[in-house]
Amino acid sequence: MNETYGHLKSGTDVRGTAVGENITLTDEAVRDISRAFVKWLSLRYGKTAFKIAVGNDSRISAERILGCVGEGITASGSDLIYTGLSSTPSMFILLKKSFCGCDASIMITASHLPYDRNGLKFFTPDGGLDSSDIDDILNIAERKDFLSGSGTHSIHPFMDEYSRLLVETVRDGCKSKQPLLGKRIIVDAGNGAGGFFTEKVLKPLGANVEGSQFLQPDGRFPNHIPNPEDKAAIDSLRKATVCCGADLGIIFDTDVDRAGAVDASGKEINRNRLIALLSAILLKDKKGVIVTDSVTSDGLTAFIESRGGKHLRYMRGYKNVINKCKELNDGGVYSPLAIETSGHAAFAENYFLDDGAYLITKLLISLGRGESLTDAIADLPEPAESDEVRISFKDATDFKAKGAQVIKDIEELASRDGSMQLAKDSYEGVRVRCGDGWFLLRMSLHDPVMPINFESDAAGGNKLLAVKLAKMLAPYRFLNIENLEKYIQL
C-alpha cells in the first residue's frame, strides 16, 4: 500500500515534523516528494532530465533532508546543484540569473516554525509553486509515478553572488559606492540564515555593524525564534539597537523571506508601519495600488491615499496577495507592492518575489540618501488599540462549511443593525465597522480556527466590539469562544 502525503501540505509548501519521536517528514516521504517534483517538471516542460539547485537554512534536520532530496533527484536522472546555507529568495533569484544552468530549485526550510519542523519549497523560473501544484506533486508521490536514471551531485554556493546583487541595488539607488558610511546598522538573524547580511551586504556599503547579534547559524534557535512578528525577538532587537546607539535594527526570519526593523529609538517598523514606509518610498516615484492582506488598519488606507496611492486589502496568504498584485499589473493597473502584515513583501521590480533582504535594501537606499525613516511615517494614523483573538471549532468536521455559514450570518446581522456598517470590497471574511473601530472575522487558511481582528481609535473600544461579537456568536454551539470571553474579561 502506497504512502499518503496530503497531511504534509502547508499552503504552497511541504512541511512536517523532522526531529524527535513522531517524525512525519520521513526519509521515504522526502525521497518520494523530491522524485515527484522531477516528474512534475517533466510533465510541465516536456523534458526528462533537469539541473535542480537545492539549498537549506540552519535547521538541525537539514543534513538528513538534503541527503534524501539528493537521492530522490539523482535517482530520477536529474542533477543536483547544492548551494549550501541559503536564503529562500536566493533559490529563486539564481533561476533568474541562469546560475549553473539550473532549471528549478528546492529550498529546505520551514520558515519561522519551531526547530523540530522542516519542509520543502519549490521554485521554477516562473516563481514559487501554487497550492494546486503541491497537490499534483503529492499525488504523483503517492502513486510513486517516477522517472528513473542516474544523476550527479555537485556543490556551487550562490549566496556571495546574491549578496553582491543586493549591494549593487543599494549602490545604484544611492549613486554611491559606500552610502552607509557613518551609519550604524545592526542585524538580528536569530541564528537562522540571515547572518550573511552584515558581512556581505552592510559592510561593503560602509555601515558599522557592531552590536549585531545571533548571526551564527544554529538550528535549535537558542536565543529566540527567528520571526519578525515574535514579541521576544522584537524586544531583543529593540534593546540591542538602543543599547549600541544604532541608526537602524534589522531582523529576519529563519530563511530570510521576511523582515522587520526598529528605528534608532527602538520603535518597531513592522506590520502597518512597515507597509506605510515602503508605500511612501514607492509612491514617491510613481502612484499605484498597494496590495495588502485583510487585517491592515484604516489608518494605513488613509496614509496610502494621502500619498496619491490606492489601498487594496486582499485575502491573507502571501501567494494570494502576490497573485493579486500580478493580476493587477497584467491588467494594466500599476501595483508596485504586495505585502502581508507578517513581513512578506514582494516588489513588482523584483520579480514579485517575497524577499526580506530585498525589502531591507529599500530602507537602506532611503538611509543612504540621508532620509529619515521615522519622519517618513510620522503622519501615519495609528489606532489606540489593535488585537487578535482566535476562536476554534469544537469538532473539525466540516469546519470550513460551518465557518462560511457563520461569516454569512454575521454579515446579515450586521447589515440589519443600524449601529454597524459592512466594509466595502471585502475579499475575506466579514469586516464590520462599529463606533470608533472595526472587527474582522475570518477563517484560518488551513486550520479549524476563526481569527478575529479588532481595531479601535478609542481606549477600551476593542472590548466593546468583542462584547457585541460574542453575543452574535453565542448561538453557534459548535464554536469554542472561550478565548474571546477571556479577552473580554482581561
CSV table of C-alpha atoms in Angstrom, one decimal:
chain,number,residue,atom,x,y,z
A,1,MET,CA,0.0,0.0,0.0
A,2,ASN,CA,1.4,3.4,-1.0
A,3,GLU,CA,2.0,6.2,1.5
A,4,THR,CA,-0.3,9.1,1.7
A,5,TYR,CA,1.2,12.6,1.9
A,6,GLY,CA,-1.6,15.1,1.9
A,7,HIS,CA,-1.0,15.8,5.6
A,8,LEU,CA,2.3,17.3,4.7
A,9,LYS,CA,0.8,20.0,2.5
A,10,SER,CA,1.1,23.5,4.1
A,11,GLY,CA,-0.4,26.0,1.6
A,12,THR,CA,2.2,26.3,-1.1
A,13,ASP,CA,4.9,24.3,0.7
A,14,VAL,CA,5.5,20.8,2.1
A,15,ARG,CA,6.1,20.8,5.9
A,16,GLY,CA,6.2,18.3,8.7
A,17,THR,CA,7.9,17.3,11.9
A,18,ALA,CA,11.5,16.4,11.1
A,19,VAL,CA,13.1,15.8,14.6
A,20,GLY,CA,12.0,13.6,17.5
A,21,GLU,CA,9.9,10.5,18.0
A,22,ASN,CA,6.9,11.5,15.9
A,23,ILE,CA,8.6,12.3,12.6
A,24,THR,CA,6.1,12.9,9.7
A,25,LEU,CA,8.7,14.3,7.2
A,26,THR,CA,10.3,10.8,6.9
A,27,ASP,CA,13.2,9.8,4.7
A,28,GLU,CA,10.8,8.0,2.4
A,29,ALA,CA,8.4,11.0,2.2
A,30,VAL,CA,11.2,13.3,1.3
A,31,ARG,CA,12.7,11.0,-1.4
A,32,ASP,CA,9.2,10.4,-2.9
A,33,ILE,CA,8.2,14.0,-3.0
A,34,SER,CA,11.6,15.0,-4.5
A,35,ARG,CA,11.2,12.4,-7.2
A,36,ALA,CA,7.6,13.6,-7.7
A,37,PHE,CA,8.9,17.1,-8.3
A,38,VAL,CA,11.2,15.9,-11.1
A,39,LYS,CA,8.2,14.1,-12.7
A,40,TRP,CA,6.0,17.2,-12.3
A,41,LEU,CA,8.7,19.2,-14.0
A,42,SER,CA,8.9,16.6,-16.8
A,43,LEU,CA,5.1,16.8,-17.4
A,44,ARG,CA,5.2,20.6,-17.4
A,45,TYR,CA,8.3,21.2,-19.6
A,46,GLY,CA,8.5,18.1,-21.7
A,47,LYS,CA,12.0,17.1,-20.6
A,48,THR,CA,13.2,14.1,-18.7
A,49,ALA,CA,16.4,15.5,-17.1
A,50,PHE,CA,17.0,18.7,-15.1
A,51,LYS,CA,19.5,20.6,-13.2
A,52,ILE,CA,17.9,21.3,-9.8
A,53,ALA,CA,19.5,23.7,-7.2
A,54,VAL,CA,19.0,22.8,-3.5
A,55,GLY,CA,19.7,24.9,-0.5
A,56,ASN,CA,18.8,24.9,3.2
A,57,ASP,CA,18.5,27.1,6.2
A,58,SER,CA,20.1,26.4,9.6
A,59,ARG,CA,17.7,23.7,10.9
A,60,ILE,CA,19.3,20.7,12.6
A,61,SER,CA,17.4,18.3,10.3
A,62,ALA,CA,18.8,20.0,7.1
A,63,GLU,CA,21.6,17.4,6.5
A,64,ARG,CA,19.2,14.4,6.7
A,65,ILE,CA,16.6,16.1,4.5
A,66,LEU,CA,19.3,17.2,2.0
A,67,GLY,CA,20.5,13.6,1.7
A,68,CYS,CA,17.0,12.3,0.9
A,69,VAL,CA,16.3,15.1,-1.6
A,70,GLY,CA,19.6,14.3,-3.3
A,71,GLU,CA,18.7,10.6,-3.5
A,72,GLY,CA,15.3,11.4,-5.0
A,73,ILE,CA,16.7,13.8,-7.6
A,74,THR,CA,19.6,11.7,-8.8
A,75,ALA,CA,17.6,8.5,-8.8
A,76,SER,CA,15.2,10.3,-11.2
A,77,GLY,CA,18.0,11.0,-13.6
A,78,SER,CA,18.4,14.7,-12.8
A,79,ASP,CA,21.5,16.6,-11.4
A,80,LEU,CA,21.6,18.3,-8.0
A,81,ILE,CA,23.5,21.5,-7.5
A,82,TYR,CA,23.9,22.1,-3.8
A,83,THR,CA,24.1,25.8,-2.8
A,84,GLY,CA,24.8,25.3,0.9
A,85,LEU,CA,23.3,27.5,3.6
A,86,SER,CA,21.0,29.7,1.6
A,87,SER,CA,18.1,32.1,1.9
A,88,THR,CA,14.8,31.1,0.3
A,89,PRO,CA,14.7,34.2,-2.0
A,90,SER,CA,18.2,33.4,-3.3
A,91,MET,CA,16.9,30.0,-4.5
A,92,PHE,CA,14.5,31.8,-6.9
A,93,ILE,CA,16.9,34.6,-8.0
A,94,LEU,CA,19.5,32.0,-9.1
A,95,LEU,CA,17.0,30.7,-11.6
A,96,LYS,CA,16.5,34.2,-13.0
A,97,LYS,CA,20.3,34.6,-13.3
A,98,SER,CA,20.7,31.2,-15.1
A,99,PHE,CA,23.0,30.1,-12.3
A,100,CYS,CA,24.8,26.8,-13.4
A,101,GLY,CA,22.1,26.3,-15.9
A,102,CYS,CA,19.6,25.3,-13.3
A,103,ASP,CA,16.0,24.6,-14.4
A,104,ALA,CA,14.4,24.6,-11.0
A,105,SER,CA,15.2,24.7,-7.3
A,106,ILE,CA,14.2,23.4,-3.8
A,107,MET,CA,14.7,25.2,-0.5
A,108,ILE,CA,14.8,23.1,2.6
A,109,THR,CA,13.0,25.2,5.2
A,110,ALA,CA,10.0,25.5,7.5
A,111,SER,CA,10.3,29.3,7.8
A,112,HIS,CA,9.6,30.5,11.4
A,113,LEU,CA,8.2,27.2,12.7
A,114,PRO,CA,9.9,25.5,15.7
A,115,TYR,CA,13.2,23.8,15.3
A,116,ASP,CA,11.8,20.3,15.1
A,117,ARG,CA,9.9,21.2,11.8
A,118,ASN,CA,11.3,21.3,8.3
A,119,GLY,CA,9.9,21.3,4.8
A,120,LEU,CA,10.4,21.8,1.1
A,121,LYS,CA,9.7,24.9,-1.0
A,122,PHE,CA,9.8,24.6,-4.8
A,123,PHE,CA,10.6,27.1,-7.5
A,124,THR,CA,10.7,27.3,-11.3
A,125,PRO,CA,11.8,30.3,-13.3
A,126,ASP,CA,8.1,31.5,-13.1
A,127,GLY,CA,8.2,31.7,-9.3
A,128,GLY,CA,7.1,29.6,-6.3
A,129,LEU,CA,4.5,26.9,-6.9
A,130,ASP,CA,0.8,27.4,-6.2
A,131,SER,CA,-1.3,25.3,-3.9
A,132,SER,CA,-2.7,23.2,-6.8
A,133,ASP,CA,0.9,22.4,-7.9
A,134,ILE,CA,1.7,21.0,-4.5
A,135,ASP,CA,-1.5,18.8,-4.7
A,136,ASP,CA,-0.2,17.5,-8.1
A,137,ILE,CA,3.2,16.7,-6.7
A,138,LEU,CA,1.9,14.9,-3.6
A,139,ASN,CA,-0.5,12.9,-5.8
A,140,ILE,CA,2.5,11.8,-8.0
A,141,ALA,CA,4.4,10.9,-4.9
A,142,GLU,CA,1.6,8.8,-3.6
A,143,ARG,CA,1.3,6.9,-6.9
A,144,LYS,CA,5.1,6.6,-7.0
A,145,ASP,CA,4.9,7.5,-10.6
A,146,PHE,CA,8.6,8.4,-11.0
A,147,LEU,CA,11.3,8.8,-13.7
A,148,SER,CA,14.4,6.7,-13.3
A,149,GLY,CA,18.1,7.4,-14.1
A,150,SER,CA,21.4,8.3,-12.6
A,151,GLY,CA,22.1,12.0,-12.0
A,152,THR,CA,25.1,13.8,-10.5
A,153,HIS,CA,25.7,15.8,-7.3
A,154,SER,CA,27.9,18.9,-7.2
A,155,ILE,CA,28.4,21.9,-4.8
A,156,HIS,CA,28.1,25.5,-6.1
A,157,PRO,CA,27.3,28.2,-3.4
A,158,PHE,CA,25.3,31.2,-4.6
A,159,MET,CA,25.0,33.5,-1.6
A,160,ASP,CA,28.1,35.5,-2.4
A,161,GLU,CA,26.7,36.4,-5.8
A,162,TYR,CA,23.2,37.0,-4.4
A,163,SER,CA,24.7,39.4,-1.8
A,164,ARG,CA,26.6,41.3,-4.5
A,165,LEU,CA,23.2,41.8,-6.3
A,166,LEU,CA,21.8,43.4,-3.1
A,167,VAL,CA,24.8,45.6,-2.7
A,168,GLU,CA,24.6,46.8,-6.2
A,169,THR,CA,20.9,47.6,-5.7
A,170,VAL,CA,21.7,49.9,-2.9
A,171,ARG,CA,24.7,51.5,-4.7
A,172,ASP,CA,22.6,52.1,-7.8
A,173,GLY,CA,19.8,53.6,-5.7
A,174,CYS,CA,22.1,56.0,-3.9
A,175,LYS,CA,24.6,56.7,-6.7
A,176,SER,CA,27.4,56.0,-4.2
A,177,LYS,CA,29.7,53.1,-3.5
A,178,GLN,CA,29.5,53.3,0.3
A,179,PRO,CA,26.3,55.2,1.0
A,180,LEU,CA,26.1,53.9,4.6
A,181,LEU,CA,29.4,55.4,5.9
A,182,GLY,CA,28.8,56.9,9.3
A,183,LYS,CA,25.6,54.7,9.8
A,184,ARG,CA,25.4,52.1,12.5
A,185,ILE,CA,23.1,49.3,11.4
A,186,ILE,CA,22.7,46.0,13.3
A,187,VAL,CA,21.2,42.7,12.4
A,188,ASP,CA,19.5,40.1,14.5
A,189,ALA,CA,19.5,36.9,12.5
A,190,GLY,CA,18.0,34.7,15.3
A,191,ASN,CA,20.6,32.0,14.4
A,192,GLY,CA,18.9,31.5,11.1
A,193,ALA,CA,20.3,32.0,7.6
A,194,GLY,CA,20.3,35.8,7.7
A,195,GLY,CA,23.7,36.4,9.3
A,196,PHE,CA,25.3,36.9,5.9
A,197,PHE,CA,23.7,40.3,5.7
A,198,THR,CA,26.2,42.0,8.0
A,199,GLU,CA,29.5,40.9,6.3
A,200,LYS,CA,28.3,40.6,2.7
A,201,VAL,CA,25.9,43.5,2.4
A,202,LEU,CA,26.1,46.1,5.1
A,203,LYS,CA,29.9,46.2,5.5
A,204,PRO,CA,30.6,46.7,1.7
A,205,LEU,CA,28.2,49.6,1.8
A,206,GLY,CA,30.2,51.2,4.6
A,207,ALA,CA,28.0,50.5,7.6
A,208,ASN,CA,29.2,49.9,11.1
A,209,VAL,CA,27.6,46.6,12.2
A,210,GLU,CA,28.9,46.3,15.7
A,211,GLY,CA,26.2,45.2,18.1
A,212,SER,CA,24.7,42.7,15.6
A,213,GLN,CA,23.6,39.5,17.3
A,214,PHE,CA,22.8,35.8,16.8
A,215,LEU,CA,24.4,35.7,13.4
A,216,GLN,CA,25.9,32.2,13.8
A,217,PRO,CA,23.6,29.5,12.3
A,218,ASP,CA,22.2,27.3,15.0
A,219,GLY,CA,19.1,25.2,14.1
A,220,ARG,CA,17.9,25.0,17.7
A,221,PHE,CA,17.4,28.8,17.8
A,222,PRO,CA,18.7,29.1,21.4
A,223,ASN,CA,18.1,32.8,21.8
A,224,HIS,CA,14.7,33.5,20.3
A,225,ILE,CA,12.5,32.3,17.4
A,226,PRO,CA,13.7,34.0,14.1
A,227,ASN,CA,10.4,35.8,13.4
A,228,PRO,CA,9.8,39.5,12.9
A,229,GLU,CA,6.4,39.1,14.4
A,230,ASP,CA,7.6,37.4,17.6
A,231,LYS,CA,7.4,39.8,20.6
A,232,ALA,CA,10.5,38.3,22.3
A,233,ALA,CA,12.5,38.7,19.1
A,234,ILE,CA,11.5,42.3,18.5
A,235,ASP,CA,12.2,43.1,22.2
A,236,SER,CA,15.7,41.7,21.9
A,237,LEU,CA,16.3,43.7,18.7
A,238,ARG,CA,15.0,46.8,20.3
A,239,LYS,CA,17.2,46.5,23.3
A,240,ALA,CA,20.3,45.9,21.2
A,241,THR,CA,19.6,48.8,18.8
A,242,VAL,CA,19.1,51.3,21.6
A,243,CYS,CA,22.0,49.9,23.7
A,244,CYS,CA,24.6,50.4,20.9
A,245,GLY,CA,23.1,53.6,19.5
A,246,ALA,CA,22.3,52.2,16.1
A,247,ASP,CA,20.5,54.1,13.4
A,248,LEU,CA,18.5,51.0,12.4
A,249,GLY,CA,18.0,47.5,13.7
A,250,ILE,CA,17.1,44.7,11.3
A,251,ILE,CA,15.5,41.3,12.0
A,252,PHE,CA,15.0,38.4,9.6
A,253,ASP,CA,13.0,35.2,9.8
A,254,THR,CA,14.8,31.9,9.5
A,255,ASP,CA,15.0,31.7,5.7
A,256,VAL,CA,15.1,35.5,5.1
A,257,ASP,CA,11.9,35.8,3.1
A,258,ARG,CA,10.5,38.1,5.7
A,259,ALA,CA,12.0,41.1,7.6
A,260,GLY,CA,11.2,43.8,10.1
A,261,ALA,CA,13.1,46.6,11.8
A,262,VAL,CA,13.2,49.1,14.6
A,263,ASP,CA,14.4,52.7,14.4
A,264,ALA,CA,17.0,54.5,16.5
A,265,SER,CA,14.6,55.0,19.4
A,266,GLY,CA,13.6,51.3,19.4
A,267,LYS,CA,10.2,51.8,17.9
A,268,GLU,CA,9.0,49.0,15.7
A,269,ILE,CA,8.9,49.3,11.9
A,270,ASN,CA,6.7,46.3,11.1
A,271,ARG,CA,3.1,45.4,10.3
A,272,ASN,CA,1.2,48.6,9.3
A,273,ARG,CA,4.2,50.8,9.9
A,274,LEU,CA,6.4,48.8,7.6
A,275,ILE,CA,3.8,48.8,4.9
A,276,ALA,CA,3.3,52.5,5.3
A,277,LEU,CA,7.1,53.1,5.0
A,278,LEU,CA,7.5,51.0,1.9
A,279,SER,CA,4.4,52.6,0.4
A,280,ALA,CA,5.8,56.1,1.0
A,281,ILE,CA,9.1,55.1,-0.7
A,282,LEU,CA,7.4,53.6,-3.7
A,283,LEU,CA,4.6,56.1,-4.3
A,284,LYS,CA,7.0,59.0,-4.3
A,285,ASP,CA,8.3,57.7,-7.6
A,286,LYS,CA,5.0,56.5,-9.2
A,287,LYS,CA,1.4,56.3,-8.0
A,288,GLY,CA,-0.2,52.9,-7.9
A,289,VAL,CA,-2.1,50.3,-5.9
A,290,ILE,CA,-0.6,48.8,-2.7
A,291,VAL,CA,-2.0,45.3,-2.2
A,292,THR,CA,-2.0,44.0,1.4
A,293,ASP,CA,-3.7,41.3,3.4
A,294,SER,CA,-7.0,41.8,5.0
A,295,VAL,CA,-6.0,42.8,8.6
A,296,THR,CA,-4.3,46.1,7.8
A,297,SER,CA,-5.6,49.3,9.5
A,298,ASP,CA,-7.9,52.1,8.4
A,299,GLY,CA,-5.1,54.5,9.2
A,300,LEU,CA,-2.9,52.7,6.6
A,301,THR,CA,-5.5,53.2,4.0
A,302,ALA,CA,-5.7,57.0,4.8
A,303,PHE,CA,-1.8,57.1,4.7
A,304,ILE,CA,-1.6,55.4,1.3
A,305,GLU,CA,-4.3,57.7,-0.1
A,306,SER,CA,-2.5,60.8,1.2
A,307,ARG,CA,0.5,59.8,-0.9
A,308,GLY,CA,-1.7,59.5,-4.0
A,309,GLY,CA,-1.9,55.7,-4.0
A,310,LYS,CA,-4.8,53.3,-3.6
A,311,HIS,CA,-5.0,50.5,-1.0
A,312,LEU,CA,-6.4,47.1,-1.8
A,313,ARG,CA,-7.0,44.7,1.1
A,314,TYR,CA,-7.0,41.1,-0.1
A,315,MET,CA,-7.1,37.6,1.3
A,316,ARG,CA,-4.4,36.6,3.7
A,317,GLY,CA,-1.7,34.2,2.4
A,318,TYR,CA,1.3,35.7,0.8
A,319,LYS,CA,0.7,33.9,-2.5
A,320,ASN,CA,-2.8,35.3,-2.6
A,321,VAL,CA,-1.6,38.8,-2.1
A,322,ILE,CA,1.2,38.4,-4.7
A,323,ASN,CA,-1.0,36.8,-7.3
A,324,LYS,CA,-3.5,39.7,-6.9
A,325,CYS,CA,-0.7,42.2,-7.4
A,326,LYS,CA,0.4,40.3,-10.6
A,327,GLU,CA,-3.2,40.2,-11.8
A,328,LEU,CA,-3.5,44.0,-11.5
A,329,ASN,CA,-0.2,44.6,-13.4
A,330,ASP,CA,-1.1,42.1,-16.1
A,331,GLY,CA,-4.4,44.0,-16.5
A,332,GLY,CA,-2.6,47.4,-17.0
A,333,VAL,CA,-3.0,48.7,-13.4
A,334,TYR,CA,0.3,49.6,-11.8
A,335,SER,CA,0.8,47.9,-8.5
A,336,PRO,CA,4.4,48.1,-7.1
A,337,LEU,CA,4.0,46.1,-3.9
A,338,ALA,CA,2.2,43.1,-2.5
A,339,ILE,CA,2.8,42.8,1.3
A,340,GLU,CA,1.4,41.0,4.3
A,341,THR,CA,1.5,42.3,7.8
A,342,SER,CA,3.7,39.3,8.6
A,343,GLY,CA,6.6,41.0,6.7
A,344,HIS,CA,6.2,39.0,3.4
A,345,ALA,CA,6.9,41.8,0.8
A,346,ALA,CA,7.0,41.3,-2.9
A,347,PHE,CA,8.0,44.1,-5.3
A,348,ALA,CA,7.0,44.3,-8.9
A,349,GLU,CA,10.5,45.5,-9.7
A,350,ASN,CA,12.0,42.2,-8.1
A,351,TYR,CA,10.0,39.5,-10.0
A,352,PHE,CA,7.2,39.6,-7.4
A,353,LEU,CA,9.4,37.7,-5.0
A,354,ASP,CA,8.9,37.9,-1.3
A,355,ASP,CA,12.4,38.7,-0.2
A,356,GLY,CA,13.2,40.1,3.3
A,357,ALA,CA,16.7,41.1,2.3
A,358,TYR,CA,15.5,43.0,-0.8
A,359,LEU,CA,12.8,44.7,1.4
A,360,ILE,CA,15.6,45.9,3.6
A,361,THR,CA,17.6,47.3,0.6
A,362,LYS,CA,14.7,49.7,0.0
A,363,LEU,CA,15.1,51.1,3.6
A,364,LEU,CA,18.9,51.2,3.1
A,365,ILE,CA,18.5,53.3,0.0
A,366,SER,CA,16.5,55.9,1.9
A,367,LEU,CA,19.0,55.9,4.7
A,368,GLY,CA,21.9,56.2,2.2
A,369,ARG,CA,20.2,59.2,0.6
A,370,GLY,CA,20.0,61.0,4.0
A,371,GLU,CA,16.3,60.4,4.5
A,372,SER,CA,14.7,59.8,7.9
A,373,LEU,CA,12.7,56.5,8.0
A,374,THR,CA,10.9,57.7,11.2
A,375,ASP,CA,9.9,61.1,9.6
A,376,ALA,CA,8.5,59.3,6.5
A,377,ILE,CA,5.7,57.7,8.6
A,378,ALA,CA,5.3,60.4,11.3
A,379,ASP,CA,1.8,61.2,10.0
A,380,LEU,CA,0.6,57.6,9.9
A,381,PRO,CA,-2.7,57.4,11.8
A,382,GLU,CA,-2.3,54.6,14.3
A,383,PRO,CA,-5.2,53.0,16.3
A,384,ALA,CA,-5.4,53.3,20.1
A,385,GLU,CA,-5.8,49.5,20.2
A,386,SER,CA,-5.2,46.6,17.9
A,387,ASP,CA,-5.7,43.0,18.9
A,388,GLU,CA,-6.2,39.5,17.5
A,389,VAL,CA,-8.2,36.7,19.2
A,390,ARG,CA,-8.6,33.2,17.8
A,391,ILE,CA,-11.6,31.1,18.4
A,392,SER,CA,-11.9,27.4,17.3
A,393,PHE,CA,-14.3,24.7,16.4
A,394,LYS,CA,-15.2,22.0,18.9
A,395,ASP,CA,-15.3,19.5,16.1
A,396,ALA,CA,-13.2,19.9,13.0
A,397,THR,CA,-15.7,18.0,10.9
A,398,ASP,CA,-16.9,20.3,8.0
A,399,PHE,CA,-15.3,23.2,9.8
A,400,LYS,CA,-14.9,25.2,6.5
A,401,ALA,CA,-18.6,24.9,5.7
A,402,LYS,CA,-19.6,25.8,9.2
A,403,GLY,CA,-17.2,28.8,9.3
A,404,ALA,CA,-18.5,30.1,5.9
A,405,GLN,CA,-22.1,29.9,7.3
A,406,VAL,CA,-21.1,31.8,10.4
A,407,ILE,CA,-19.5,34.6,8.3
A,408,LYS,CA,-22.6,34.8,6.1
A,409,ASP,CA,-24.9,35.0,9.1
A,410,ILE,CA,-22.8,37.7,10.9
A,411,GLU,CA,-22.8,39.7,7.6
A,412,GLU,CA,-26.6,39.6,7.5
A,413,LEU,CA,-26.9,40.5,11.2
A,414,ALA,CA,-24.5,43.4,10.8
A,415,SER,CA,-26.3,44.7,7.7
A,416,ARG,CA,-29.6,44.9,9.7
A,417,ASP,CA,-28.0,46.6,12.7
A,418,GLY,CA,-28.1,50.4,12.4
A,419,SER,CA,-25.0,50.7,14.6
A,420,MET,CA,-22.9,48.6,12.2
A,421,GLN,CA,-21.6,49.1,8.7
A,422,LEU,CA,-20.2,46.5,6.4
A,423,ALA,CA,-16.8,47.2,4.8
A,424,LYS,CA,-16.9,47.6,1.0
A,425,ASP,CA,-14.8,45.3,-1.2
A,426,SER,CA,-14.1,42.7,1.5
A,427,TYR,CA,-12.3,39.8,0.0
A,428,GLU,CA,-12.0,37.7,3.1
A,429,GLY,CA,-14.4,37.0,6.0
A,430,VAL,CA,-16.7,39.8,7.2
A,431,ARG,CA,-15.3,43.2,8.2
A,432,VAL,CA,-17.7,45.4,10.3
A,433,ARG,CA,-17.2,49.0,11.4
A,434,CYS,CA,-18.9,49.9,14.7
A,435,GLY,CA,-18.4,53.1,16.7
A,436,ASP,CA,-14.7,54.1,16.8
A,437,GLY,CA,-13.4,50.8,15.4
A,438,TRP,CA,-13.9,47.6,13.4
A,439,PHE,CA,-13.7,43.8,13.7
A,440,LEU,CA,-12.8,41.3,11.0
A,441,LEU,CA,-14.0,37.7,11.4
A,442,ARG,CA,-12.4,35.3,9.0
A,443,MET,CA,-11.3,31.7,8.5
A,444,SER,CA,-7.8,30.5,9.0
A,445,LEU,CA,-6.2,29.4,5.8
A,446,HIS,CA,-5.6,25.8,6.9
A,447,ASP,CA,-6.8,25.2,10.5
A,448,PRO,CA,-10.2,24.8,12.2
A,449,VAL,CA,-9.8,28.3,13.6
A,450,MET,CA,-11.5,31.6,13.1
A,451,PRO,CA,-9.2,34.6,13.8
A,452,ILE,CA,-10.8,37.8,14.9
A,453,ASN,CA,-9.0,41.1,14.4
A,454,PHE,CA,-10.1,44.2,16.4
A,455,GLU,CA,-9.0,47.8,15.9
A,456,SER,CA,-10.3,50.9,17.7
A,457,ASP,CA,-9.4,54.6,17.8
A,458,ALA,CA,-10.6,54.8,21.4
A,459,ALA,CA,-9.1,53.1,24.5
A,460,GLY,CA,-11.4,50.3,25.6
A,461,GLY,CA,-13.1,50.2,22.2
A,462,ASN,CA,-11.9,46.7,21.3
A,463,LYS,CA,-13.6,45.1,24.3
A,464,LEU,CA,-16.8,46.8,23.4
A,465,LEU,CA,-16.6,45.3,19.9
A,466,ALA,CA,-15.7,41.9,21.4
A,467,VAL,CA,-18.8,42.0,23.6
A,468,LYS,CA,-21.0,42.7,20.6
A,469,LEU,CA,-19.4,40.0,18.6
A,470,ALA,CA,-19.6,37.4,21.4
A,471,LYS,CA,-23.3,37.9,21.7
A,472,MET,CA,-23.6,37.3,17.9
A,473,LEU,CA,-21.5,34.1,18.1
A,474,ALA,CA,-23.1,32.6,21.2
A,475,PRO,CA,-25.8,30.6,19.4
A,476,TYR,CA,-23.2,28.6,17.4
A,477,ARG,CA,-22.6,25.7,19.8
A,478,PHE,CA,-20.0,24.2,17.5
A,479,LEU,CA,-17.7,27.1,18.2
A,480,ASN,CA,-15.4,27.4,21.2
A,481,ILE,CA,-15.4,31.1,22.0
A,482,GLU,CA,-13.6,30.7,25.3
A,483,ASN,CA,-10.6,32.8,24.1
A,484,LEU,CA,-13.0,35.7,23.2
A,485,GLU,CA,-14.7,35.5,26.6
A,486,LYS,CA,-11.3,35.6,28.3
A,487,TYR,CA,-10.3,38.6,26.2
A,488,ILE,CA,-13.4,40.4,27.3
A,489,GLN,CA,-12.6,39.7,31.0
A,490,LEU,CA,-9.0,40.9,30.8
